Short mmCIF file of C-alpha atoms in Angstrom, two decimals:
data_model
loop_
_atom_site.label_atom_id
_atom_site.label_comp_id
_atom_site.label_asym_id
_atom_site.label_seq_id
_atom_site.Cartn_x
_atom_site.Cartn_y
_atom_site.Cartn_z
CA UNK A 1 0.00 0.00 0.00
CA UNK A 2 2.61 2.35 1.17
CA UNK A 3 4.50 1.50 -2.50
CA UNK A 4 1.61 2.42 -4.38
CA UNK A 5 1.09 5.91 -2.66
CA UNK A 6 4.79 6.68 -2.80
CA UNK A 7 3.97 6.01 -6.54
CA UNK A 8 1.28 7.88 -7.51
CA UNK A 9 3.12 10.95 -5.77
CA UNK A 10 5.62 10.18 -7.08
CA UNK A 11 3.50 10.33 -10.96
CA UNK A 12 1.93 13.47 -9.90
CA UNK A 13 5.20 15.10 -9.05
CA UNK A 14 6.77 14.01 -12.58
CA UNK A 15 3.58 15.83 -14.28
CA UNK A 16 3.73 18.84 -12.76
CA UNK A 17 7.60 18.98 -13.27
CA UNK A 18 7.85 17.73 -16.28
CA UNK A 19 9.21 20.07 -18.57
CA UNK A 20 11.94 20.80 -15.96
CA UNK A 21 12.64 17.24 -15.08
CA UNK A 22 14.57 14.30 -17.86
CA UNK A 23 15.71 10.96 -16.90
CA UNK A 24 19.04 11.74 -16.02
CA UNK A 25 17.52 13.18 -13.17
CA UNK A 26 15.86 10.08 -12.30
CA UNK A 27 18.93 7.85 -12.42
CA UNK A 28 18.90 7.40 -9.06
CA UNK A 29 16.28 4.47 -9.74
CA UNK A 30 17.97 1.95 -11.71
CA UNK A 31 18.12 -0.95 -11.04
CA UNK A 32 16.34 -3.16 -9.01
CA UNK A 33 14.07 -2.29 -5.68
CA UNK A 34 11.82 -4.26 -3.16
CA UNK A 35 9.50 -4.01 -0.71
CA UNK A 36 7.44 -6.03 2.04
CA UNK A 37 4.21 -5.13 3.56
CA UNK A 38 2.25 -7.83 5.81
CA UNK A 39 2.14 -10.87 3.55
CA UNK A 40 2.91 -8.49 0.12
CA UNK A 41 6.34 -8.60 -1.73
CA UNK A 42 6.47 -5.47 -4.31
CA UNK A 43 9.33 -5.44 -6.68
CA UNK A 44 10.91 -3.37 -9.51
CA UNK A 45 13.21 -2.90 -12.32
CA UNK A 46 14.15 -0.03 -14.05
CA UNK A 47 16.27 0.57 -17.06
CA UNK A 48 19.14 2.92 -17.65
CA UNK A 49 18.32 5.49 -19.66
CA UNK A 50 19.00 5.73 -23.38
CA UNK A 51 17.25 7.53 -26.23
CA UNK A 52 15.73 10.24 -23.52
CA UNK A 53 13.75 7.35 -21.61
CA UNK A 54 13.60 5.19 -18.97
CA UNK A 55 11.78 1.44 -18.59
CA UNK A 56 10.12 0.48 -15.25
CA UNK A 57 8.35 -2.83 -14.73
CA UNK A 58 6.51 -3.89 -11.34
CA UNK A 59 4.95 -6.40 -9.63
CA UNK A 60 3.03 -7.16 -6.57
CA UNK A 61 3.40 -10.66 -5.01
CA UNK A 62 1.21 -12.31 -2.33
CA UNK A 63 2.43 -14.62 -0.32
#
């Protein structure tokens, strides 16, 4: 739960910063990340960037 509200503030600050914002400013989250809450295991990925983008996958496991 906690992941997915960092998240979204985390979307909302990227949209209202946009223009001033790139991914090199971001490159603090490559790589991988992970997270536990009660019986929930969150985990990510994200890509270097290249070509002016990064790539971030998640997924939430139970159990």
């Amino acid at each position: 739960m906690l992941v997915r509200l960092a998240l979204a503030v985390f979307a909302a600050t990227l949209t209202t910063a946009a223009s001033a914002a790139g991914p090199a400013d971001l490159a603090f989250m490559r790589g991988s990340w992970e997270g536990r809450s009660g019986p929930l295991t969150f985990e990510e990925r994200w890509t270097e960037e290249a070509g002016g983008l990064m790539l971030g996958v998640s997924r939430t496991l139970k159990g």
